[in-house]
Short mmCIF file of C-alpha atoms in Angstrom, two decimals:
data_model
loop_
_atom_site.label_atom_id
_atom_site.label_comp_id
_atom_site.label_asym_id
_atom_site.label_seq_id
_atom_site.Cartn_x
_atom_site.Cartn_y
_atom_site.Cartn_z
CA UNK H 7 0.44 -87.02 69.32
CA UNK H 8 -0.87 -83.98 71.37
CA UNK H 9 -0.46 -83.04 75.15
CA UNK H 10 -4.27 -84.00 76.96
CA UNK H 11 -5.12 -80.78 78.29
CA UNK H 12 -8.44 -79.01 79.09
CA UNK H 13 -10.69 -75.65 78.28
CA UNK H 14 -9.95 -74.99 82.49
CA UNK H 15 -6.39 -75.38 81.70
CA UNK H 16 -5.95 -72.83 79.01
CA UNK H 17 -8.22 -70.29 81.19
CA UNK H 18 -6.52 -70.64 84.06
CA UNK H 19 -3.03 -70.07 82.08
CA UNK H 20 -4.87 -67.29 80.54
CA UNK H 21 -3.61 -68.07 77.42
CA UNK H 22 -5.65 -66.36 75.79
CA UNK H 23 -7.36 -62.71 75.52
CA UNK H 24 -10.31 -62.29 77.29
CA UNK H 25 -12.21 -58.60 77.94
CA UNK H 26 -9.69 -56.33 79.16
CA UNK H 27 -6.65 -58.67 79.80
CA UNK H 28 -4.16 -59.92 77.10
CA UNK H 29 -3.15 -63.60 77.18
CA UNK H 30 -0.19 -65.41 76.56
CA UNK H 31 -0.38 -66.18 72.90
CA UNK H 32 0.30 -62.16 72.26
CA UNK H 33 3.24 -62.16 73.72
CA UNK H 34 4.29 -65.01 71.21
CA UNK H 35 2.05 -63.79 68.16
CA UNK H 36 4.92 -61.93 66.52
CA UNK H 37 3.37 -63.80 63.07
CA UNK H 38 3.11 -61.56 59.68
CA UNK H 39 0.10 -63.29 57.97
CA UNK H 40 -3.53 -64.13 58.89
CA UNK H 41 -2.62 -68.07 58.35
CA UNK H 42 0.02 -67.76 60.52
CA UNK H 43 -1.89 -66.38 63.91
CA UNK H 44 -4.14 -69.59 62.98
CA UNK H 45 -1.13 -71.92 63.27
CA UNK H 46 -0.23 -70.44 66.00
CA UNK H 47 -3.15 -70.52 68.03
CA UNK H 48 -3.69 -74.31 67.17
CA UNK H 49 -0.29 -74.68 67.90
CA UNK H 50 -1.30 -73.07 71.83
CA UNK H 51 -4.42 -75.50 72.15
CA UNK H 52 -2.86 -78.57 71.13
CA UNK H 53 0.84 -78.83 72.93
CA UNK H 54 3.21 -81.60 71.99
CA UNK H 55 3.45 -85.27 73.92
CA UNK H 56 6.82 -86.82 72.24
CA UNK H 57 9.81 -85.89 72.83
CA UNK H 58 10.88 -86.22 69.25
CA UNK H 59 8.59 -83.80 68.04
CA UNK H 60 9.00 -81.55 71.17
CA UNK H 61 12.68 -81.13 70.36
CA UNK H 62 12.59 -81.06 66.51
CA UNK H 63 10.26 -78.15 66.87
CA UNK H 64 12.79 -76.43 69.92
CA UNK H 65 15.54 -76.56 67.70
CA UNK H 66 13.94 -74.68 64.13
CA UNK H 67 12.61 -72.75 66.20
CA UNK H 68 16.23 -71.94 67.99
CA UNK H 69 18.39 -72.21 64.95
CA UNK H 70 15.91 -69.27 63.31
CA UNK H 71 16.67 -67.10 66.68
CA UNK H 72 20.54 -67.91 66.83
CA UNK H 73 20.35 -67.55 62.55
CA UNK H 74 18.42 -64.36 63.16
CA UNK H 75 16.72 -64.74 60.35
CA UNK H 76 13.87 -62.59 59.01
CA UNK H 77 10.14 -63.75 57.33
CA UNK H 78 10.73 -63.46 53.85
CA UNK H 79 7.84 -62.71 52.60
CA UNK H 80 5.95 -59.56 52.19
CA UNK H 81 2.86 -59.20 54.37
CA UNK H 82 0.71 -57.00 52.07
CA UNK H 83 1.80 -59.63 48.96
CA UNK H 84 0.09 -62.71 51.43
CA UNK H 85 -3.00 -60.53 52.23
CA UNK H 86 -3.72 -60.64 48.03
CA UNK H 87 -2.67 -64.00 48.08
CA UNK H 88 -4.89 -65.09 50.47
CA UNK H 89 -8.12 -62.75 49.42
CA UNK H 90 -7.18 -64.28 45.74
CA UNK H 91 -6.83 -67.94 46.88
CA UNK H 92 -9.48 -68.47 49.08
CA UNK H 93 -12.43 -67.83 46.21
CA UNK H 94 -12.95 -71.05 44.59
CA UNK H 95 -14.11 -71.31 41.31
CA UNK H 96 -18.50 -71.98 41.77
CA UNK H 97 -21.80 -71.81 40.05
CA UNK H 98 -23.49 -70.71 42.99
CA UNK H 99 -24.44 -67.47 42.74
CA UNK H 100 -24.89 -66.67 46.24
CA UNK H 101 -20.92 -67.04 46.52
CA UNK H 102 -18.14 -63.80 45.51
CA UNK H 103 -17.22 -63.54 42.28
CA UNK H 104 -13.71 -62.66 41.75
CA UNK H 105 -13.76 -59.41 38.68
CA UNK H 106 -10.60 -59.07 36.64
CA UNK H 107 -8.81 -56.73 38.75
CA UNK H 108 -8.96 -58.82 41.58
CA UNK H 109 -7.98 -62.01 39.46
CA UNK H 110 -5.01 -59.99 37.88
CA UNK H 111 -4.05 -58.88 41.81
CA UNK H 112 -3.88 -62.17 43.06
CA UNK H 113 -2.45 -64.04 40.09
CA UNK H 114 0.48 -61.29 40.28
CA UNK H 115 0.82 -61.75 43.74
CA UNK H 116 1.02 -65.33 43.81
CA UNK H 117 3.42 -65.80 40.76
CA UNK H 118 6.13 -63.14 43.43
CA UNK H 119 5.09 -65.21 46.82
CA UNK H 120 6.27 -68.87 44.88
CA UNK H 121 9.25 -66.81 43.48
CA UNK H 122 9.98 -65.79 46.73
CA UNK H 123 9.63 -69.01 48.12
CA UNK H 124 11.86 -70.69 45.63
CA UNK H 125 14.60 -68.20 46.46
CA UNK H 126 14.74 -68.80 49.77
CA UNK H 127 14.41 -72.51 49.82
CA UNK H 128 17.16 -72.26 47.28
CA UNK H 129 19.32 -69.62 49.30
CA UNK H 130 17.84 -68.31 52.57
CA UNK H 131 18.92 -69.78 55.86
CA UNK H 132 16.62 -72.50 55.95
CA UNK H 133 19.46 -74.55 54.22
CA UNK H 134 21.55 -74.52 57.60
CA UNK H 135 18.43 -76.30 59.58
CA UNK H 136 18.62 -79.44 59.60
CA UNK H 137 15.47 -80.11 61.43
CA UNK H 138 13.88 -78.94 58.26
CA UNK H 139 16.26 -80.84 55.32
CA UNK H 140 13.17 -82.92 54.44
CA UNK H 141 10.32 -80.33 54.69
CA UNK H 142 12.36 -77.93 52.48
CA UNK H 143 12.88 -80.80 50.24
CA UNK H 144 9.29 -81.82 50.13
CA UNK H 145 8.48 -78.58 49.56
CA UNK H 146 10.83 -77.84 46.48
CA UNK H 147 9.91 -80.87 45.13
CA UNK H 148 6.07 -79.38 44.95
CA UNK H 149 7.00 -75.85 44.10
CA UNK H 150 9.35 -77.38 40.69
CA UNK H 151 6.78 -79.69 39.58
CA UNK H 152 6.16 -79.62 36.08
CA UNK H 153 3.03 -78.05 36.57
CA UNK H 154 3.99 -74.65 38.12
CA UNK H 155 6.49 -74.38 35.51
CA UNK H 156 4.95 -71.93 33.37
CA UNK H 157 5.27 -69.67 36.46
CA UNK H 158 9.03 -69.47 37.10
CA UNK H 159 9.56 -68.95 33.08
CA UNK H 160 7.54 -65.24 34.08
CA UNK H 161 9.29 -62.31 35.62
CA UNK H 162 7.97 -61.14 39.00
CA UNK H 163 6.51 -57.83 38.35
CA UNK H 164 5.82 -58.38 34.74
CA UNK H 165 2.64 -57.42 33.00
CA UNK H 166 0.47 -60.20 32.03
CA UNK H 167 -1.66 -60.49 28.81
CA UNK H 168 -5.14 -61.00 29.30
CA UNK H 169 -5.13 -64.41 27.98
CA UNK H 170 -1.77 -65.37 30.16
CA UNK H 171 -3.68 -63.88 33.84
CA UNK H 172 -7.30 -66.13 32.58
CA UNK H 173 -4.65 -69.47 31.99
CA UNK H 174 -2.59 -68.76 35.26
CA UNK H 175 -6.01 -67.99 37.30
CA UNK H 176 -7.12 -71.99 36.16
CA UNK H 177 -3.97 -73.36 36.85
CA UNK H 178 -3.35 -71.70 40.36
CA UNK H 179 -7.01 -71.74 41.58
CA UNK H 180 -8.82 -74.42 40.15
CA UNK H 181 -6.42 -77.46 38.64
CA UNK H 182 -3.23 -76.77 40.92
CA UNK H 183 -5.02 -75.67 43.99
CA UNK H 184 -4.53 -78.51 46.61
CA UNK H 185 -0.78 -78.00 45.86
CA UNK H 186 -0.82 -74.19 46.47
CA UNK H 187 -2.21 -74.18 49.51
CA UNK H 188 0.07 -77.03 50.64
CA UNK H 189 3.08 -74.58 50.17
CA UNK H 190 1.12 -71.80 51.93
CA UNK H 191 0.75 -74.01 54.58
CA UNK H 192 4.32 -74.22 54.76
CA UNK H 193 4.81 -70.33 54.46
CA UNK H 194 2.26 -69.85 57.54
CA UNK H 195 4.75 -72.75 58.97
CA UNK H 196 7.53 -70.75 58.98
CA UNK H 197 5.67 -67.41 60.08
CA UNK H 198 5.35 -68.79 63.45
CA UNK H 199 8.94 -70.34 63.53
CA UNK H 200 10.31 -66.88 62.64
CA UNK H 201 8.05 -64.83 64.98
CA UNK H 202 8.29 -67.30 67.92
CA UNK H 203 12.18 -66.99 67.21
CA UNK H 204 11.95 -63.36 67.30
CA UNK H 205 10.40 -63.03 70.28
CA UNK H 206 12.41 -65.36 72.47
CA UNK H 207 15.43 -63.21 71.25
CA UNK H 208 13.85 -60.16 72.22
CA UNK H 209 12.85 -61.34 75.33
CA UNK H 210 15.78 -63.76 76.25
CA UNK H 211 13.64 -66.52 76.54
CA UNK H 212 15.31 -69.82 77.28
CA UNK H 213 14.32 -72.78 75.03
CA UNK H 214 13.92 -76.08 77.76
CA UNK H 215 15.57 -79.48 77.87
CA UNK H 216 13.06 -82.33 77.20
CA UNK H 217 13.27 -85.72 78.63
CA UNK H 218 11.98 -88.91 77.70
CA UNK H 219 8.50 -90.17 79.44
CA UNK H 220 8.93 -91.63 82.46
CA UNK H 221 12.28 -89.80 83.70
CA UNK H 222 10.06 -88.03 86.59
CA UNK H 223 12.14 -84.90 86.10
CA UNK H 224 11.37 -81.14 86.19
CA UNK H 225 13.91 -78.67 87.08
CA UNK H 226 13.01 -74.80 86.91
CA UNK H 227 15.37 -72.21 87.19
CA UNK H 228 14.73 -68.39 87.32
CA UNK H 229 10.53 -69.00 86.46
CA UNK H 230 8.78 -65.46 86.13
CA UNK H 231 5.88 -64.74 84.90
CA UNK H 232 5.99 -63.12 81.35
CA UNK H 233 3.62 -60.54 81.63
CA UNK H 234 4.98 -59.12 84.84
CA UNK H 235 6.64 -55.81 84.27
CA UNK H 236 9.36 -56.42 87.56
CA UNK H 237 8.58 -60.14 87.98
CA UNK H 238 10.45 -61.92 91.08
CA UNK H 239 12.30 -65.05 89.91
CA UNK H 240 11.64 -68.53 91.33
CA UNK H 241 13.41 -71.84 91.12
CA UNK H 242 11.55 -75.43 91.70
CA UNK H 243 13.39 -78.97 91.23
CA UNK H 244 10.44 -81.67 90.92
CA UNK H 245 11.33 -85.48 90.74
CA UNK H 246 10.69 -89.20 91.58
CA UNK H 247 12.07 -88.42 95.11
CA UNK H 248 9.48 -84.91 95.12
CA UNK H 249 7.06 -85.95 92.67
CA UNK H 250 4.01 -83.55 95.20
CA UNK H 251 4.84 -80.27 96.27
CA UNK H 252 2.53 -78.73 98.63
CA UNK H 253 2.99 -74.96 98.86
CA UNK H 254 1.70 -72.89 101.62
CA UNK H 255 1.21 -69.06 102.33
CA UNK H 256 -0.98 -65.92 103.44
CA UNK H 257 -3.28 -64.08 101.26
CA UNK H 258 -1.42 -61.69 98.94
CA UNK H 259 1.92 -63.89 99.02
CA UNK H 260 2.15 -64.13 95.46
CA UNK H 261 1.27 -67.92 95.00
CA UNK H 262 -1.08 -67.44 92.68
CA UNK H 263 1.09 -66.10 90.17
CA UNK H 264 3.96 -68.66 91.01
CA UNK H 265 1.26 -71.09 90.42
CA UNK H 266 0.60 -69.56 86.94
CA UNK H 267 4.39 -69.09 86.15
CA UNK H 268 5.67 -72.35 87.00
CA UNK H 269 2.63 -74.65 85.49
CA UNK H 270 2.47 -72.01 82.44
CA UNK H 271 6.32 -72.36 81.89
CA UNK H 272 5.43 -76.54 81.59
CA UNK H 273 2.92 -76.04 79.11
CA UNK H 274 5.08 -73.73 76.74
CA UNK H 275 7.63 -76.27 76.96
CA UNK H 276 5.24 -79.01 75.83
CA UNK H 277 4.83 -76.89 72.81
CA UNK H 278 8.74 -76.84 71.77
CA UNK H 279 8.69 -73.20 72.46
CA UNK H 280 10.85 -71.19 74.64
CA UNK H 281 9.93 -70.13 77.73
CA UNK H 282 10.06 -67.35 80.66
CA UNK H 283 13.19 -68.70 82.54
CA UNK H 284 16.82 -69.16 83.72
CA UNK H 285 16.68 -72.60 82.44
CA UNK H 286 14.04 -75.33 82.41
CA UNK H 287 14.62 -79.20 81.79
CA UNK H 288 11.50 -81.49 81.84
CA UNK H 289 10.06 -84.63 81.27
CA UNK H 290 7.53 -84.98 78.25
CA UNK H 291 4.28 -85.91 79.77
CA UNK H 292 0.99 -87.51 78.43
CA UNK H 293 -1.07 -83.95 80.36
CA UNK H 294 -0.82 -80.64 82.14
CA UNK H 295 -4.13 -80.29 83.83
CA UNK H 296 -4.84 -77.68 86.33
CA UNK H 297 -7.02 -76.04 88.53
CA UNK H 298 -6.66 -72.16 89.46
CA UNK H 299 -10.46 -70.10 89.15
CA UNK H 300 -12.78 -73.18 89.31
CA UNK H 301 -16.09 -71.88 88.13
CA UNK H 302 -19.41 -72.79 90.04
CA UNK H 303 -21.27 -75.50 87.43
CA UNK H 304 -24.74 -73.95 87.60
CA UNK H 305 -26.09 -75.33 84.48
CA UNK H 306 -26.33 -78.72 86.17
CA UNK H 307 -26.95 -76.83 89.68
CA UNK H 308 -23.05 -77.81 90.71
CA UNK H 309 -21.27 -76.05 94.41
CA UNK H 310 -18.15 -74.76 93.96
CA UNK H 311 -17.31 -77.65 95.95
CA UNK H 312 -19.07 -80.17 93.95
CA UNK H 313 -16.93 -78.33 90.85
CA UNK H 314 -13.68 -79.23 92.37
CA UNK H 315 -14.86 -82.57 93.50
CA UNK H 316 -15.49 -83.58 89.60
CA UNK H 317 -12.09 -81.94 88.76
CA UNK H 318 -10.68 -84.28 91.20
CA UNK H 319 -12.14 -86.97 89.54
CA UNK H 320 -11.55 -86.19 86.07
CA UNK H 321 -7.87 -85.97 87.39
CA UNK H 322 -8.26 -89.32 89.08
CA UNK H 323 -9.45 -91.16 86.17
CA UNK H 324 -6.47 -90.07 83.47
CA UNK H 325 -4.21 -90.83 86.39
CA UNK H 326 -6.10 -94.23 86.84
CA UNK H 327 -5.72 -94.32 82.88
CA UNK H 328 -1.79 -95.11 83.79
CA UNK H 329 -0.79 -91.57 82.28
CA UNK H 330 1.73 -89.29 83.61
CA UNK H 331 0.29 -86.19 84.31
CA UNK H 332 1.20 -82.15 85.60
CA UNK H 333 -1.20 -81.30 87.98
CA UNK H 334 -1.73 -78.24 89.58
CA UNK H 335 -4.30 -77.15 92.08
CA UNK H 336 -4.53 -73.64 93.97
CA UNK H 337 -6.05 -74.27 96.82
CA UNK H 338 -7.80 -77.76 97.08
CA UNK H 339 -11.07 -78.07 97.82
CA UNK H 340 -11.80 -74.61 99.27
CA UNK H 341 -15.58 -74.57 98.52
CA UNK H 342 -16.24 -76.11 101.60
CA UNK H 343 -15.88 -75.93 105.20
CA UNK H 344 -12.05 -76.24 107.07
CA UNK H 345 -12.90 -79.59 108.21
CA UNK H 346 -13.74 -81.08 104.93
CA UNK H 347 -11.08 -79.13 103.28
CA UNK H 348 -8.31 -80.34 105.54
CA UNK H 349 -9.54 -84.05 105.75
CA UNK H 350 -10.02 -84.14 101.84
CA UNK H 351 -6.63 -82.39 101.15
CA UNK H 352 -4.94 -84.86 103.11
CA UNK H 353 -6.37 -87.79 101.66
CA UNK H 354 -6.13 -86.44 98.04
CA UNK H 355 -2.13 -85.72 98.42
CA UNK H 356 -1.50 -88.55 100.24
CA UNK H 357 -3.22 -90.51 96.66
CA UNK H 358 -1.51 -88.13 94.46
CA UNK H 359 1.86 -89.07 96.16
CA UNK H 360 1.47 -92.45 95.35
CA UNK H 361 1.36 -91.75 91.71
CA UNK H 362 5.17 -91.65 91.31
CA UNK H 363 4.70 -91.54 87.22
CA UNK H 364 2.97 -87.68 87.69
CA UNK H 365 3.93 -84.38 89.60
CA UNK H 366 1.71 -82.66 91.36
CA UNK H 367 1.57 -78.83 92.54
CA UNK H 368 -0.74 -78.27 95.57
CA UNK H 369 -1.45 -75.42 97.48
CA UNK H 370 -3.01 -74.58 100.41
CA UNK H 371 -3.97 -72.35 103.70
CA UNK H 372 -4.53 -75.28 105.54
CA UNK H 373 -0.98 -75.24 106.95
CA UNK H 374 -2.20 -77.81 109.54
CA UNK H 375 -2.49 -80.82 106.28
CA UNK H 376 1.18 -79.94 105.90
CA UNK H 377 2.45 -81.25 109.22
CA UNK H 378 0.07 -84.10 108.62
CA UNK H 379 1.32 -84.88 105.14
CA UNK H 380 5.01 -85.19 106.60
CA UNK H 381 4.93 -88.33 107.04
CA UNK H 382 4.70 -88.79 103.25
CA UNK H 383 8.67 -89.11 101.79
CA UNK H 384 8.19 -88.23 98.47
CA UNK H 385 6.35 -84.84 99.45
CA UNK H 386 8.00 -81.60 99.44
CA UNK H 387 7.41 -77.99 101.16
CA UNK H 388 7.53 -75.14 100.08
CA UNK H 389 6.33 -71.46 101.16
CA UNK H 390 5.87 -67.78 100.16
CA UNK H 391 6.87 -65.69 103.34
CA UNK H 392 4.97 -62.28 104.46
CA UNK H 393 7.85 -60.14 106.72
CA UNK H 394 5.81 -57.67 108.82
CA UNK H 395 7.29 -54.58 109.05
CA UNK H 396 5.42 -53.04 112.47
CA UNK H 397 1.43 -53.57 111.32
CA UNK H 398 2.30 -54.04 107.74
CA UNK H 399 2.93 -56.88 105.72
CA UNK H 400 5.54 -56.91 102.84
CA UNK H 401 6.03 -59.75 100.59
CA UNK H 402 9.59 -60.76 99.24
CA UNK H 403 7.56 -63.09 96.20
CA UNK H 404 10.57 -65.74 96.43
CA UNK H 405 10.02 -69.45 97.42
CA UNK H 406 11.30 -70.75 100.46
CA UNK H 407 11.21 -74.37 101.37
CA UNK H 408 9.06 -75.37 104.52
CA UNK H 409 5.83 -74.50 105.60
CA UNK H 410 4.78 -71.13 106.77
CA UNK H 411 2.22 -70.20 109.62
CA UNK H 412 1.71 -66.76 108.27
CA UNK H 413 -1.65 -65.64 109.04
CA UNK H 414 -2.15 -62.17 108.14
CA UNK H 415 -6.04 -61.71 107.34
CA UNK H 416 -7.06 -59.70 110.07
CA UNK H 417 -4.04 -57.33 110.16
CA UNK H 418 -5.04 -56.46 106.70
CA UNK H 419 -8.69 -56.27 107.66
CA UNK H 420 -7.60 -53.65 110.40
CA UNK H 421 -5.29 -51.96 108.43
CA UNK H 422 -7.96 -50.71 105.85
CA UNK H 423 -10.03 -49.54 108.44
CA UNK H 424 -12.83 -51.68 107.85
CA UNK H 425 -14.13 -52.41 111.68
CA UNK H 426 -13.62 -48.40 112.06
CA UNK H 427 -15.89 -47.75 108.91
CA UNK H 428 -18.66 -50.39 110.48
CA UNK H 429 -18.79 -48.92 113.79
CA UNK H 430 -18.70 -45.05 112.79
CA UNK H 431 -21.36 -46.16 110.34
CA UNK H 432 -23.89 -47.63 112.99
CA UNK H 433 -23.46 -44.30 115.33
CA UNK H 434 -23.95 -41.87 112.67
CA UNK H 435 -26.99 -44.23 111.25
CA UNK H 436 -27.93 -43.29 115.20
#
């Protein structure tokens, strides 16, 4: 059972690369093999919704880092494997034909990869993971079938005969095929275990506490983003009692990127992966859907406004649905005019805050729908201050609770000379 998420989601998480800018799967893609990165990325678009699956995966994936163990397997050996393995056998001409040396390569290869995998199912420190008794099992069970016999009765390394490489390229490619790629499945498996393992220990990553559905919980300590080289800390306690948070602050604040931190931290921890914190605890939800950089629809001649108005609604409905829901939204409804914007926010937080099952994460310039939204118990406030200092405005990037008045626009404006530029401009046009 998968997390409901969106295409807007993962772009706004910038999850993944895009022109110039990395995304978050490279800072997890530690993997050694091309079957591997695969995994990994499905692994990114499709996060976990149960908690027993969330935490099984949390705690291979821990007991690698804490075991500190290493991939196994030789990267080069998988590249022949998977060159080898991936030409079926075929009487259509138009497809590759695998010549003896490549046949010989890849037969080699294989016969050390399922030695190598027998050895460490047998020996390696998968033994002391619980969380993967039965897999391993499973998995030796396949590799000591009768069939693959013949290839544990040959030395790794060993020259074949002509006649033994022709009968091991049938059995491996053509009659025992489904079950080889069944145990490289399992090899890519472990690839991203090990790498994501690696990574959280390299980066002290902290692997979250999941909850059961319906606890209402989600406590954040120490949030940063992960791609920040000096990235300012944040904490956040969301539950039944604070199930909205509406966040206020001037331009330049840095809520954009708490925005991204906090709801990026949630998704990771849907995935059973560790994440960029003090400490996180959560409760598994049925979606994380947000709503950063809203594109204008102009295939079907959409306003930005009219954009975020059918992201409401698509939020709406799943809520509607009776699912529990994350949902984030950076400034509601600012494709129209301050009027609309204020009146809409209002209304749309005051709905959102009678979902009690969800949390919601709503910012805003409209510091006025704060006071307004008071009134509202299970609403909380929160703020990113700007401390002038004379004309200039510095920015301390840490949460406060409250909401903040700071309106710094102009000063900025004036600051870079802009007015100056305009009105120098017009008399030397003169």
């Amino acid at each position: 059972m998968f997390l409901l998420t969106d295409d807007q989601t993962i772009e706004d998480l910038r999850l993944f690369a895009k022109r110039e800018r990395s995304g978050i799967y490279d800072i997890y893609n530690n993997t050694s093999t091309r079957g591997g990165e695969m995994l990994l990325e499905t692994m990114f678009r499709n996060p976990l919704a149960t908690l027993e699956a969330i935490t099984k995966r949390s705690a291979i994936i821990s007991d690698f880092a804490r075991l500190n163990t290493a991939f196994p397997f030789n990267s080069s050996l998988l590249d022949n494997v998977e060159k080898y393995i991936m030409q079926e056998d075929s009487k259509d001409t138009q497809k590759i034909t695998l010549g003896e040396k490549e046949i010989s390569a890849g037969v080699t290869a294989l016969i050390e990869l399922l030695h190598t995998l027998k050895d460490f199912l047998e020996k390696g420190s998968i033994i002391r993971i619980p969380e993967l008794a039965e897999e391993r099992n499973d998995i030796l069970e396949l590799l000591l079938h009768a069939a693959l016999e013949p290839i544990f009765r040959e030395k790794t390394g060993s020259r074949l005969s002509f006649g033994a490489m022709t009968a091991f390229d049938v059995l491996l490619r053509m009659k025992e095929r489904e079950r080889i790629m069944t145990l490289l499945h399992f090899i890519y498996m472990l690839d991203v275990y090990i790498s994501v393992a690696q990574v959280a220990t390299k980066r002290q990553f902290v692997f979250p506490i999941a909850h059961p559905k319906g606890s209402n919980v989600l406590k954040v300590e120490g949030v940063y983003h992960p791609e920040l080289k000096n990235p300012v800390a944040n904490d956040l306690h969301m539950h039944a009692g604070k199930s909205v948070v509406f966040l206020t602050g001037a331009n330049m604040a840095g809520k954009s990127t708490f925005l991204r931190s906090f709801s990026t931290a949630v998704y990771i921890a849907h995935m059973g992966f560790p994440v960029a914190a003090k400490a996180l605890e959560f409760s598994v939800m049925d979606g994380v859907l947000t709503t950063i950089n809203l594109p204008d629809n102009l295939g079907i001649g959409a306003s930005h406004f009219y954009a975020e108005v059918l992201r409401v609604k698509k939020v709406a409905t799943e809520l509607g649905a009776g699912k529990s829901l994350f949902v984030l939204f950076d400034e509601l409804f600012r494709g129209t005019n301050v009027k609309d914007a204020h009146e809409g926010t209002v209304a749309v937080t005051k709905a959102f805050a009678g979902k009690q099952n969800s949390l919601f994460l709503i910012s805003s310039h409209i510091v006025e729908a704060g006071e307004e939204l008071k009134q509202q118990s299970n609403i909380g406030f929160h703020y990113l201050p700007t401390r002038m200092k004379g004309t200039v405005p510095e920015y301390t990037y840490t949460l406060e609770e409250g909401i903040t008045d700071d309106r710094h626009g102009m000063i900025i404006i004036r600051n870079e000379g802009i007015l100056e530029k305009l009105k120098n401009g017009r008399r030397n046009a003169g």
